[in-house]
Tab-separated table of C-alpha atoms and ligand atoms in Angstrom:
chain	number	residue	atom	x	y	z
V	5	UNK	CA	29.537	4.110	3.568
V	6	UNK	CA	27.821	1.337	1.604
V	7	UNK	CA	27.729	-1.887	3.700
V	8	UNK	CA	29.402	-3.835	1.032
V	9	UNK	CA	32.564	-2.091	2.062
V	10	UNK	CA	32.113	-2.369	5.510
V	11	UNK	CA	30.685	-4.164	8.475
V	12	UNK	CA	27.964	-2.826	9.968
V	13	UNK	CA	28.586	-0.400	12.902
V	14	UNK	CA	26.276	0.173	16.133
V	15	UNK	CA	27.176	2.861	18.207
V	16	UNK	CA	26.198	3.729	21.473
V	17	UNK	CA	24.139	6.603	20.798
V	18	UNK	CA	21.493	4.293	18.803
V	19	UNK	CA	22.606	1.568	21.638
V	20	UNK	CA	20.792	3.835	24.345
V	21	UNK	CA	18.346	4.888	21.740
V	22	UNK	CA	17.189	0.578	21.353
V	23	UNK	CA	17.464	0.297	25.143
V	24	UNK	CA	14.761	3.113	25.620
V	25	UNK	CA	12.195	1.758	22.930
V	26	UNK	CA	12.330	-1.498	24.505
V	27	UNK	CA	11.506	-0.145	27.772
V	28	UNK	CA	9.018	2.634	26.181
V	29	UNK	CA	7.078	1.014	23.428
V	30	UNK	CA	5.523	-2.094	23.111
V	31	UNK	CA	7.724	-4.484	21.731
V	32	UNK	CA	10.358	-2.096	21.745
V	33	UNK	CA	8.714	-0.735	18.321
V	34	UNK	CA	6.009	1.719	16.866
V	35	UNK	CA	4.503	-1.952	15.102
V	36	UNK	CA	5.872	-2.010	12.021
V	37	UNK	CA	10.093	-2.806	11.635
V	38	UNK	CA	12.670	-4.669	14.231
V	39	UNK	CA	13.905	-2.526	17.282
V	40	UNK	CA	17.151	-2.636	16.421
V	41	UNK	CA	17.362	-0.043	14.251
V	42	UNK	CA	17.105	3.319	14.555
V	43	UNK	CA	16.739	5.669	11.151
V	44	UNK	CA	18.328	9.186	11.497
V	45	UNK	CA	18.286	10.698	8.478
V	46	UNK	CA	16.748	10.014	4.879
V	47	UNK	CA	18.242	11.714	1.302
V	48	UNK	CA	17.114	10.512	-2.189
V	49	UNK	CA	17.456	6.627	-2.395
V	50	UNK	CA	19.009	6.010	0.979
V	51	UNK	CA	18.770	6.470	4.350
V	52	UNK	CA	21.063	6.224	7.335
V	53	UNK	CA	21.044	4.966	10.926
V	54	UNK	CA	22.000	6.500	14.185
V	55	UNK	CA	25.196	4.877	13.811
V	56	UNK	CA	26.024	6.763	10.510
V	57	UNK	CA	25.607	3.492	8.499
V	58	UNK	CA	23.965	4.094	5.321
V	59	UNK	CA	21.474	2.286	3.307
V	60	UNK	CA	20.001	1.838	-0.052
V	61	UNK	CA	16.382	2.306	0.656
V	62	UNK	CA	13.652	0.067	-0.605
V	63	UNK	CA	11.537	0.284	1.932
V	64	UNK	CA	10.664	3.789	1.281
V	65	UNK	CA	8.583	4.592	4.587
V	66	UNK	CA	6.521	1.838	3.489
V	67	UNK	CA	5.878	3.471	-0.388
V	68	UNK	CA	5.111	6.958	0.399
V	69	UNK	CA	8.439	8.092	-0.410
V	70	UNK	CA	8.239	7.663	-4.418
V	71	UNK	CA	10.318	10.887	-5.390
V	72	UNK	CA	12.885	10.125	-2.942
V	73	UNK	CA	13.809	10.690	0.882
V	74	UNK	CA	13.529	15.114	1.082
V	75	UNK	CA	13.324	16.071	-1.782
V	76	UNK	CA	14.040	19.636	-2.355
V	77	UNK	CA	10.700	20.742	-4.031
V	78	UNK	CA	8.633	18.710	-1.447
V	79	UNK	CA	10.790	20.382	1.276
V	80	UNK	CA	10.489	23.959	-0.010
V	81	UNK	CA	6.952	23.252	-0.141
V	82	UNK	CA	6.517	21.612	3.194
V	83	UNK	CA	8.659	24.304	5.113
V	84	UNK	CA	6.775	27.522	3.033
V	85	UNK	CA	3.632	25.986	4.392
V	86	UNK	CA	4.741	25.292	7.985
V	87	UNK	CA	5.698	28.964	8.224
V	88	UNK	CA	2.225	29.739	7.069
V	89	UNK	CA	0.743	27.720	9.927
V	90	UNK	CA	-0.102	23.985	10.127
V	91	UNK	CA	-3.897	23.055	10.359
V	92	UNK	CA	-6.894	25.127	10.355
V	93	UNK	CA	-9.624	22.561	10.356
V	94	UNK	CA	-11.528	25.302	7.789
V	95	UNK	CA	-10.804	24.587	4.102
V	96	UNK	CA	-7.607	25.514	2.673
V	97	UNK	CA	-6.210	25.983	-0.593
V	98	UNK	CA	-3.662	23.337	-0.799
V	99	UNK	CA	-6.346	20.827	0.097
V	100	UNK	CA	-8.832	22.060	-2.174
V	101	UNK	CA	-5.753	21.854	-5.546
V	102	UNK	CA	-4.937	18.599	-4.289
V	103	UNK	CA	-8.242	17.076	-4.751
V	104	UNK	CA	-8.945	18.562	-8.133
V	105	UNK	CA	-5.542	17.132	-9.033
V	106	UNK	CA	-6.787	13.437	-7.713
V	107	UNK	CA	-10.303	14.015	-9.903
V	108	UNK	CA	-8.011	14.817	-12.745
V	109	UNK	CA	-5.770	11.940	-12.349
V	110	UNK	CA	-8.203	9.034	-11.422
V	111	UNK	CA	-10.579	7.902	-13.285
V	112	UNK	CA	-13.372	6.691	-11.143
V	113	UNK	CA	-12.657	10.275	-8.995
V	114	UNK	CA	-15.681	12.639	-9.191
V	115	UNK	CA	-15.585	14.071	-5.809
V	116	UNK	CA	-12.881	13.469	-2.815
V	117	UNK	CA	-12.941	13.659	0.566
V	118	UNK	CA	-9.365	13.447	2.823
V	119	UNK	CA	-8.519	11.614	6.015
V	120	UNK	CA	-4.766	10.701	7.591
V	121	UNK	CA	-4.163	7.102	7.003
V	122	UNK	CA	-4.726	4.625	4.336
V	123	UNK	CA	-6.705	2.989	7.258
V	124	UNK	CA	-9.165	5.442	7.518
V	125	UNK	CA	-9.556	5.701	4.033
V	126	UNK	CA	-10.281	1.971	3.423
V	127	UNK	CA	-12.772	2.373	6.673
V	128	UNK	CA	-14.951	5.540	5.356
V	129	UNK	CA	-14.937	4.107	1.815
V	130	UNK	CA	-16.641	1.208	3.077
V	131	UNK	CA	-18.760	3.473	5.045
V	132	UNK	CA	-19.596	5.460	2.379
V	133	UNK	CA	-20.983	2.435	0.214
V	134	UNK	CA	-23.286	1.353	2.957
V	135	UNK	CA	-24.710	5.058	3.516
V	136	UNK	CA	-25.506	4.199	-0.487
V	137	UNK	CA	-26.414	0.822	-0.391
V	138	UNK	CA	-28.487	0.801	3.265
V	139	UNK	CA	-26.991	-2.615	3.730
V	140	UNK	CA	-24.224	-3.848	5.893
V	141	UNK	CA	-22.088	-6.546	4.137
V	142	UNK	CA	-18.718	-6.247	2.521
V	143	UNK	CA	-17.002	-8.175	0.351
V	144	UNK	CA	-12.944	-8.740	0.242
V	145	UNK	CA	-10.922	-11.068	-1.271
V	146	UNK	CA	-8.475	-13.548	0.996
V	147	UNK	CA	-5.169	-12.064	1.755
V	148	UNK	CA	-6.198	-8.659	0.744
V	149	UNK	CA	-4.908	-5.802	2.857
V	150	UNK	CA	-6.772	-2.853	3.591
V	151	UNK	CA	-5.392	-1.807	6.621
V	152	UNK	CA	-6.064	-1.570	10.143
V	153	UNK	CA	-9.687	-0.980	11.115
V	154	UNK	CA	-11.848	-3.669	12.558
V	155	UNK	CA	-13.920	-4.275	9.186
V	156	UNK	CA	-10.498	-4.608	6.943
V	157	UNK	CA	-8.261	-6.676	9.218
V	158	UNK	CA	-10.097	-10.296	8.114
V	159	UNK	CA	-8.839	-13.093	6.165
V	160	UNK	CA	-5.800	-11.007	5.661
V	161	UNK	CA	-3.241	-13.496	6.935
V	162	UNK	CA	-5.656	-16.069	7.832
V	163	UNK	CA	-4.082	-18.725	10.171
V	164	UNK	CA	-6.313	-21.534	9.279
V	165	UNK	CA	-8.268	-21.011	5.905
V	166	UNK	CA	-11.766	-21.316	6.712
V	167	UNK	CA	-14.355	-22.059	3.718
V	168	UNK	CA	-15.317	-19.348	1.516
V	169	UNK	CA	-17.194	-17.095	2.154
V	170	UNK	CA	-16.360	-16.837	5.488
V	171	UNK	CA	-14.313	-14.537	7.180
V	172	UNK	CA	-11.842	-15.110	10.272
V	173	UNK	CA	-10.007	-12.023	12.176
V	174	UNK	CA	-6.699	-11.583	11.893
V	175	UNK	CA	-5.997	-9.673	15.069
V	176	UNK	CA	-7.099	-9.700	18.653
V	177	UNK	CA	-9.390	-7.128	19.724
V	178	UNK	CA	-12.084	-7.305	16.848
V	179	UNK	CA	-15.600	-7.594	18.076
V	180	UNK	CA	-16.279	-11.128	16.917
V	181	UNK	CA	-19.796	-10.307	15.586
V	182	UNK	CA	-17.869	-7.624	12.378
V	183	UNK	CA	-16.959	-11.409	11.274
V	184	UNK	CA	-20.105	-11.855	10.109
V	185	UNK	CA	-20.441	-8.570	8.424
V	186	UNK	CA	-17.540	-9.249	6.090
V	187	UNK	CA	-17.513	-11.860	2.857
V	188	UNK	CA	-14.302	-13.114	1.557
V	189	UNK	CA	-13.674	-14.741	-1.598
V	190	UNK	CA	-10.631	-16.510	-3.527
V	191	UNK	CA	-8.362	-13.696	-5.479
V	192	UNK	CA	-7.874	-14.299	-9.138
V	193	UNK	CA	-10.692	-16.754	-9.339
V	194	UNK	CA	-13.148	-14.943	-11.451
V	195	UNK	CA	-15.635	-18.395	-11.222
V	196	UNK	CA	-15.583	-18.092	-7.362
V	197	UNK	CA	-15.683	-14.005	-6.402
V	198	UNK	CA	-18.680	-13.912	-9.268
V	199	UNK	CA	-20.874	-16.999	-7.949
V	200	UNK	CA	-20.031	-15.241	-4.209
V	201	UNK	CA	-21.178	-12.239	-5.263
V	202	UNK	CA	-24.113	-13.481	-7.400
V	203	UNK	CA	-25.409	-15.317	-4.475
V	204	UNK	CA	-25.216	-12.391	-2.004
V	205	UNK	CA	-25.881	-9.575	-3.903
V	206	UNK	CA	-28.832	-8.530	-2.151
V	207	UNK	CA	-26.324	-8.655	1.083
V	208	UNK	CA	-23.758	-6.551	-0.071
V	209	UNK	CA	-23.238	-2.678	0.444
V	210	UNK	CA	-19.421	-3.034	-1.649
V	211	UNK	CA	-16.706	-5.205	-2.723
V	212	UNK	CA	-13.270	-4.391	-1.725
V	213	UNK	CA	-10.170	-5.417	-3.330
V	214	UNK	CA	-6.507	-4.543	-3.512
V	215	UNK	CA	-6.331	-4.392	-7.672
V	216	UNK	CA	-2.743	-5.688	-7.239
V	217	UNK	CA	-3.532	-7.784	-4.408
V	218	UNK	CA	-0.026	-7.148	-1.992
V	219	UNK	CA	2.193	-8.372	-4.782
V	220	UNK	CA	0.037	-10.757	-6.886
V	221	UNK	CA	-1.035	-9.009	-9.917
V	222	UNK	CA	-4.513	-9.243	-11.054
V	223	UNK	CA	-4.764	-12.799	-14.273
V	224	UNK	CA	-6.289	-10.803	-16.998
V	225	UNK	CA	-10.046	-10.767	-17.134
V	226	UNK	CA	-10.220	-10.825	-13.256
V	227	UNK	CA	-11.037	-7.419	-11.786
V	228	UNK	CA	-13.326	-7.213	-15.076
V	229	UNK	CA	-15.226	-10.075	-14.085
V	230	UNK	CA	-15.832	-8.326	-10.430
V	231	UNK	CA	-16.406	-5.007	-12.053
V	232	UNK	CA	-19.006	-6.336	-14.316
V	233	UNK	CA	-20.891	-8.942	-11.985
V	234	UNK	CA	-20.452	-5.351	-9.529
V	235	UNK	CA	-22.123	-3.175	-11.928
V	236	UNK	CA	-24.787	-5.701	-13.144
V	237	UNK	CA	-26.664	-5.353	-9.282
V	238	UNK	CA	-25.358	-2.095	-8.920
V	239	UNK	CA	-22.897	-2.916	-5.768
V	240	UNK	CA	-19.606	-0.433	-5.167
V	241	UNK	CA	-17.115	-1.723	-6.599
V	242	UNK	CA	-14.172	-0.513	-4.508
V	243	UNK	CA	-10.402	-0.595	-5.345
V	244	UNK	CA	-7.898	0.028	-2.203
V	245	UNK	CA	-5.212	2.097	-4.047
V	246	UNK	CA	-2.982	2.727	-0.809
V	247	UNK	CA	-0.394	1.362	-2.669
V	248	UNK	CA	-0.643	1.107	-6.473
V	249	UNK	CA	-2.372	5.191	-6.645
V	250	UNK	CA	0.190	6.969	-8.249
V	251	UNK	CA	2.570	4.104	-8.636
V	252	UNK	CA	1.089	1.690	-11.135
V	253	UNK	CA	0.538	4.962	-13.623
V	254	UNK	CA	-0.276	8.778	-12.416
V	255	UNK	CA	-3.742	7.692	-12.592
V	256	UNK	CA	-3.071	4.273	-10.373
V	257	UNK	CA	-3.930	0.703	-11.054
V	258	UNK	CA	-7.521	1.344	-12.833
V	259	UNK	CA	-5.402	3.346	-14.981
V	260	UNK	CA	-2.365	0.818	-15.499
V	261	UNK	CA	-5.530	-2.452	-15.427
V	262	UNK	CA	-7.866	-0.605	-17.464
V	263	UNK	CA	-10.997	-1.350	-15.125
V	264	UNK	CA	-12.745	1.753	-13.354
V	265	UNK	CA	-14.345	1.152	-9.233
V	266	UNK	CA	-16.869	3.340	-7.739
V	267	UNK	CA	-14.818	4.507	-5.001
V	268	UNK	CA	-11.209	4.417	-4.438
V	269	UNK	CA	-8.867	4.896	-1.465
V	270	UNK	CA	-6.096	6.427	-1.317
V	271	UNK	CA	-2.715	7.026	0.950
V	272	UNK	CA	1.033	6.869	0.919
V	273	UNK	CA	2.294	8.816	-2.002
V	274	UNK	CA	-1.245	11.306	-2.103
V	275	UNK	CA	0.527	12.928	0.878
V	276	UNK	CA	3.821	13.302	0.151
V	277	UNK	CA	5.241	11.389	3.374
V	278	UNK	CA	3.106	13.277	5.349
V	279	UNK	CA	-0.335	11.924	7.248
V	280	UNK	CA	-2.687	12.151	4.693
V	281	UNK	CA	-5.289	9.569	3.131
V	282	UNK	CA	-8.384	10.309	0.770
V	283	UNK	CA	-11.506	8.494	-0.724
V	284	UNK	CA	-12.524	9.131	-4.359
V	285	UNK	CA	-15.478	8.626	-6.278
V	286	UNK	CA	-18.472	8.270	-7.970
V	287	UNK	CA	-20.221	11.813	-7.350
V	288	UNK	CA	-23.462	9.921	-6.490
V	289	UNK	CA	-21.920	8.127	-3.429
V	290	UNK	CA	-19.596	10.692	-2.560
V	291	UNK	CA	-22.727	12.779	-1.530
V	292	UNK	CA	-23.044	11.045	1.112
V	293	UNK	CA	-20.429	12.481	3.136
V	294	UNK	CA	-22.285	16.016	2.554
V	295	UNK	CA	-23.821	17.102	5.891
V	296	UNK	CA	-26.612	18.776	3.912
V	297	UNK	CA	-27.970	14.344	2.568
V	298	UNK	CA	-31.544	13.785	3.789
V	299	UNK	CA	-32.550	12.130	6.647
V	300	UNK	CA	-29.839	9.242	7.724
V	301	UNK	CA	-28.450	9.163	4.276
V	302	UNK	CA	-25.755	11.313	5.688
V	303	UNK	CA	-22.298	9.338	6.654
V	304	UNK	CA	-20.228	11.276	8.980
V	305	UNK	CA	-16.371	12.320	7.750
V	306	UNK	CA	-14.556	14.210	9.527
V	307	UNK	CA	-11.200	14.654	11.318
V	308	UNK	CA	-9.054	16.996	12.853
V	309	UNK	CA	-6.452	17.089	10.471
V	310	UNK	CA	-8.488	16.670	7.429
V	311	UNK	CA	-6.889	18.095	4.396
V	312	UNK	CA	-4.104	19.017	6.327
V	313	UNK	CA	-2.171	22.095	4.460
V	314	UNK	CA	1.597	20.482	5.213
V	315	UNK	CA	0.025	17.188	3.688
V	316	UNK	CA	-1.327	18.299	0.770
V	317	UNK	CA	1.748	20.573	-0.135
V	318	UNK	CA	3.848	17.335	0.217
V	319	UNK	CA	1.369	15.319	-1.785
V	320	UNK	CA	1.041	18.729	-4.903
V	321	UNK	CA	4.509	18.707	-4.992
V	322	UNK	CA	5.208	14.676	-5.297
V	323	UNK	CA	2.048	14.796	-7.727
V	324	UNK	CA	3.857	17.599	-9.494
V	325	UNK	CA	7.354	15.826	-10.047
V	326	UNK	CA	5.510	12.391	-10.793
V	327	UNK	CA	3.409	14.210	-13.719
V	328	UNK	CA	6.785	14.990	-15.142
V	329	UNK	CA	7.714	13.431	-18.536
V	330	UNK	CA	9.973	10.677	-17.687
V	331	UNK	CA	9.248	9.819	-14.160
V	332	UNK	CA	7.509	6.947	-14.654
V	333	UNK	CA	9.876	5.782	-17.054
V	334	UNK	CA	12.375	5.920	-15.121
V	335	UNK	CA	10.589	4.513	-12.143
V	336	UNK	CA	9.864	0.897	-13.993
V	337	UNK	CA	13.480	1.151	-15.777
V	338	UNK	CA	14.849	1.075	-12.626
V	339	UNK	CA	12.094	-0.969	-11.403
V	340	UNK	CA	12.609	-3.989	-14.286
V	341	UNK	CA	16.243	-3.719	-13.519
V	342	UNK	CA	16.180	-4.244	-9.953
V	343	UNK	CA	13.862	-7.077	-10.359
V	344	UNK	CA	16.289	-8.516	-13.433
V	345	UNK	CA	18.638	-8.357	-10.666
V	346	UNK	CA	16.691	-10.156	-8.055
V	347	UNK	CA	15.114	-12.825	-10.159
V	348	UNK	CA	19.115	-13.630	-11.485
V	349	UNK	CA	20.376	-13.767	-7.930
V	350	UNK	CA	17.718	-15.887	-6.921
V	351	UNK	CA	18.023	-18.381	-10.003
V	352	UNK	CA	22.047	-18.464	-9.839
V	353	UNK	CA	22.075	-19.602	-5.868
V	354	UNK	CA	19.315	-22.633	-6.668
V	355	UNK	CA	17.199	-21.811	-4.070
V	356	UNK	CA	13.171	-22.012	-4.732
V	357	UNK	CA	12.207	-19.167	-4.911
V	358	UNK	CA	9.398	-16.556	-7.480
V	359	UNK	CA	9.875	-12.810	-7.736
V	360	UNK	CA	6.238	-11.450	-7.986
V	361	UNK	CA	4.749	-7.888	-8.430
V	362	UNK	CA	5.334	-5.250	-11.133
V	363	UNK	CA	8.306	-3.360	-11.495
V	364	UNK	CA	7.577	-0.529	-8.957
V	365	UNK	CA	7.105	-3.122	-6.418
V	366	UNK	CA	7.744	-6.659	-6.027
V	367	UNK	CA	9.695	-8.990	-3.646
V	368	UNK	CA	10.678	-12.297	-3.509
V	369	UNK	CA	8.101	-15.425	-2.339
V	370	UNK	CA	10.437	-18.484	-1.205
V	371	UNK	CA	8.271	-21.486	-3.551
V	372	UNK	CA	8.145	-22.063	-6.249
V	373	UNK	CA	4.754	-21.859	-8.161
V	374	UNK	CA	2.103	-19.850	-9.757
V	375	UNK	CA	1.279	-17.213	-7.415
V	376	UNK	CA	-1.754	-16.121	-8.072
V	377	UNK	CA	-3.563	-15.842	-4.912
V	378	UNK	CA	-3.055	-15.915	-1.263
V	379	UNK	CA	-3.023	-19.177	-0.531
V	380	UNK	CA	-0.222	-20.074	-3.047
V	381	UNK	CA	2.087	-17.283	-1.757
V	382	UNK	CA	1.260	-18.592	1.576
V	383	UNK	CA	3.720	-21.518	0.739
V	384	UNK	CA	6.247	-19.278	1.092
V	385	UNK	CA	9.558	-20.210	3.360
V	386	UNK	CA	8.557	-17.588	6.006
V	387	UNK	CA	12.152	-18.384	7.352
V	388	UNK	CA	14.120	-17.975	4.296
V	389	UNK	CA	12.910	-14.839	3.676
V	390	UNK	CA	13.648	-13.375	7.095
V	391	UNK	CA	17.091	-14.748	6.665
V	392	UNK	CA	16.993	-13.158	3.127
V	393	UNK	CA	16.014	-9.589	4.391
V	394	UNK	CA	18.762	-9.705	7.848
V	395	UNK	CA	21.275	-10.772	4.975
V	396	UNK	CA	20.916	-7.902	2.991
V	397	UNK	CA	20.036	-5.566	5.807
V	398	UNK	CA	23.806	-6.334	7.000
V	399	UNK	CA	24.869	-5.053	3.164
V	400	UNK	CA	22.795	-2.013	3.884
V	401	UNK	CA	20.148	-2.732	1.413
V	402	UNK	CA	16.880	-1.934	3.351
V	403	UNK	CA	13.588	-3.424	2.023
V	404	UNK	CA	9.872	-4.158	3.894
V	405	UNK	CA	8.967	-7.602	5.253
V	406	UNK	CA	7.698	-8.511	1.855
V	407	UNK	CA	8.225	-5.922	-0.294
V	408	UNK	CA	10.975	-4.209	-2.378
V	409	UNK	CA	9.644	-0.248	-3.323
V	410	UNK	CA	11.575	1.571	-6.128
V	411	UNK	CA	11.454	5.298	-6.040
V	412	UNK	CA	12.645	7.735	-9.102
V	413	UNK	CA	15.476	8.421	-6.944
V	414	UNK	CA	16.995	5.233	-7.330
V	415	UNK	CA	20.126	4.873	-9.950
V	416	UNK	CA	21.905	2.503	-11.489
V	417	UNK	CA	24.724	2.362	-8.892
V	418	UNK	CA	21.791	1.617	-6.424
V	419	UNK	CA	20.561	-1.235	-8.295
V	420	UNK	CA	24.584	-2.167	-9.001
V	421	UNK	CA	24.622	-2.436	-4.987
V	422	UNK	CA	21.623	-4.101	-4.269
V	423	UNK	CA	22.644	-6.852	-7.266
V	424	UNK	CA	26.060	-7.643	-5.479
V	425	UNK	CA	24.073	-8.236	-1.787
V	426	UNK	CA	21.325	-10.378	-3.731
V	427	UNK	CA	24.048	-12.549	-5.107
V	428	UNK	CA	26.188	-12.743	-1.634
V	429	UNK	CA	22.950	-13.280	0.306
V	430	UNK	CA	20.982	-15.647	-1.823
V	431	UNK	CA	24.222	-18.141	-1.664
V	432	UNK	CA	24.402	-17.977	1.682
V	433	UNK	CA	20.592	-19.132	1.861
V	434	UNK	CA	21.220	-22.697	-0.189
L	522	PLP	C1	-3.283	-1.865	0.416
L	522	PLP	C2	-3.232	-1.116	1.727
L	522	PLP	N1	-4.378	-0.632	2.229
L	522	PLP	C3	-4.398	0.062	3.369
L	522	PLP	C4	-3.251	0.311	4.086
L	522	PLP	C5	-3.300	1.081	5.357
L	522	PLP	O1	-2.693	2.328	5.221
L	522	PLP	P1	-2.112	3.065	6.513
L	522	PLP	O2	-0.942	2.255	6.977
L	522	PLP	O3	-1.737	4.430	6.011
L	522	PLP	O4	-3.204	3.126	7.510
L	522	PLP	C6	-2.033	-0.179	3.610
L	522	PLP	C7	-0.797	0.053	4.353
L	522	PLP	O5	0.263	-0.463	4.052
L	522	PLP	C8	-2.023	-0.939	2.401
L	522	PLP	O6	-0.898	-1.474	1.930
């Protein structure tokens, strides 16, 4: 029942199930979400708890979910395949279709090589540039995300902003000299990332960036500047695509931006809501990863569940539906809706407050303000929008930290719902 019927209910079955995790996990969690709830089931656009409450779902398993929680083709797929046998570590045909898919779909995709995670992606993409380049240094832009390896998790959510180009860890457990390996420079200032990158381009084995970096989309000319200062020395240009591949457009954010990396990395919706990342890219660099390269040109890829069979079933069949004619509409009708919605709840309760992304993802940033880089958003009431996201969670609309996904499976009546909890919720806040 939708929440804005009826209070939420804990049972004790998802009682006991909170009172294990906190005495079995650290932090009672697996590191993402709160303890205090436990999913049990996902269909479509929603997704309910232990207790049998159910939700409209914007979180979306963090984004892979972009045709909607089990959805019938993906699980025909995954359960033919599972029947067939899970992992082989050889090469296997769904693996092989789903990469020719990604080199039809992507642009900058000549060859493609698969991993698990969007973190390992990110990782042996920057790898991969330095087998090409025979240098060390990376360049990323401040309050870019690229996920959880040591070389990504800088200047992310920096808690003092150091000068540029400097780079400060974001997480314990880093060795402290991979600061010095890493470059950061000011998103959305073409002036700044070019002179950075002018003056250290004999430095720099690749420049990373998030094209829509988390929600801020890219000023025009931006990523063209860093493409062109990228190709000029002939540096990897890299775009993380964990999020915007097959979002932004079938053919992801160089598609939807109109500016073409070297290399891209991919996760989330490429598998289907299954454990599966991939790098794509120029053929040249890609070669790298072939055990046959010369001498140490060769960079090492490989993993156990590489191009994992149940994986790349899920990700064929969620590439299959998205290719569909109408999909995408649908995805930023909803999308534009939804954030209609939003921006109007916001406005009508006073409170200062910017919606920012594009219409398959965007969330609310509590200033307001031109938010065109990290250090604007940063000005964000961190409080506010915790208050903002318990509020609705209690109407049983479920959304990230920061972030509102749409999926295709979302309908009017779920954007109907998720308008009435804005407007509740957003008065409550002034
Ligand atoms: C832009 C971006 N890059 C990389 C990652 C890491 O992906 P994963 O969580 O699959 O390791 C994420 C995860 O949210 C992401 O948003």
């Amino acid at each position: 029942m939708p929440h804005d019927q009826a209070a939420l209910l804990t049972s004790d079955a998802e009682a006991h199930l909170v009172g294990i995790a906190r005495r079995v996990l650290p932090g009672g969690t697996f590191g993402s979400m709160a303890s205090d709830l436990v999913i049990r089931e996902g269909k479509a656009g929603h997704v309910w708890d232990v207790s049998g409450n159910r939700y409209v779902d914007f979180l979306l398993g963090s984004g892979p979910m972009i045709v909607g929680h089990a959805h019938p083709e993906v699980v025909a797929a995954v359960t033919a395949q599972v029947a067939r046998g899970s992992t082989f570590f050889t090469n296997n045909a769904a693996g092989i279709e789903l990469a020719e898919r990604i080199v039809e779909a992507v642009p900058c995709a000549e060859k493609v090589r698969f991993c698990s995670t969007g973190s390992e992606a990110t990782f042996f993409a920057m790898r991969v540039a330095r087998a090409f380049k025979k240098r060390d240094k990376i360049l990323k832009f401040e309050g870019g995300y690229h996920g959880n390896n040591d070389y990504a998790h800088m200047s992310t959510v920096p808690n003092r902003f150091v000068n540029f180009p400097n780079a400060t860890m974001d997480t314990a457990g880093i060795p402290k000299v991979l600061e010095n390996e890493i470059l950061v420079a000011p998103f959305n200032d073409p002036a700044a990332a070019v002179a950075i990158i002018e003056e250290h381009r004999h430095d720099l084995a690749g420049v990373i960036c998030e094209p829509m970096q988390r929600l801020i989309p890219p000023r025009a000319g931006f990523l063209k500047a860093v493409r062109d200062v990228t190709a000029k020395h002939e540096i990897p240009l890299i775009f993380d695509e964990i999020v915007t591949g097959f979002r932004l457009a079938y053919g992801g954010a160089q598609d939807y931006y109109g500016v073409v990396p070297d290399i891209a990395a991919f996760g989330k919706i490429v598998g289907g809501g299954y454990p599966l990342g991939a790098i794509a890219g120029r053929a040249d660099i890609m070669a790298h990863f072939d055990k046959s390269s010369a001498g140490d040109a060769y960079a090492a890829q490989t993993g156990t569940l590489n191009g994992n069979p149940v994986a790349a079933v899920a990700g064929l069949a969620t590439l299959e539906i998205l290719r569909r004619k109408g999909s995408y509409e649908h995805l930023f009708a909803i999308g534009h809706q939804l954030r209609m919605a939003l921006s109007g709840a916001l406005e009508k309760s006073g409170v200062p407050a910017t919606v920012v992304g594009e219409p398959p993802l965007f969330d609310v940033i509590f200033a307001k303000g031109d938010m065109i880089d990290y250090r604007a958003s940063a000005r964000g009431d961190a409080g506010l929008l915790k208050r903002f996201n318990a509020g609705l969670l209690a109407r049983g609309i479920l959304k990230a930290d920061n972030k509102i996904y749409v999926s295709i499976a979302h309908t009017e009546a779920d954007v109907a719902e998720a308008e009435r909890a804005f407007e509740d919720v957003a008065k409550s806040l002034g």
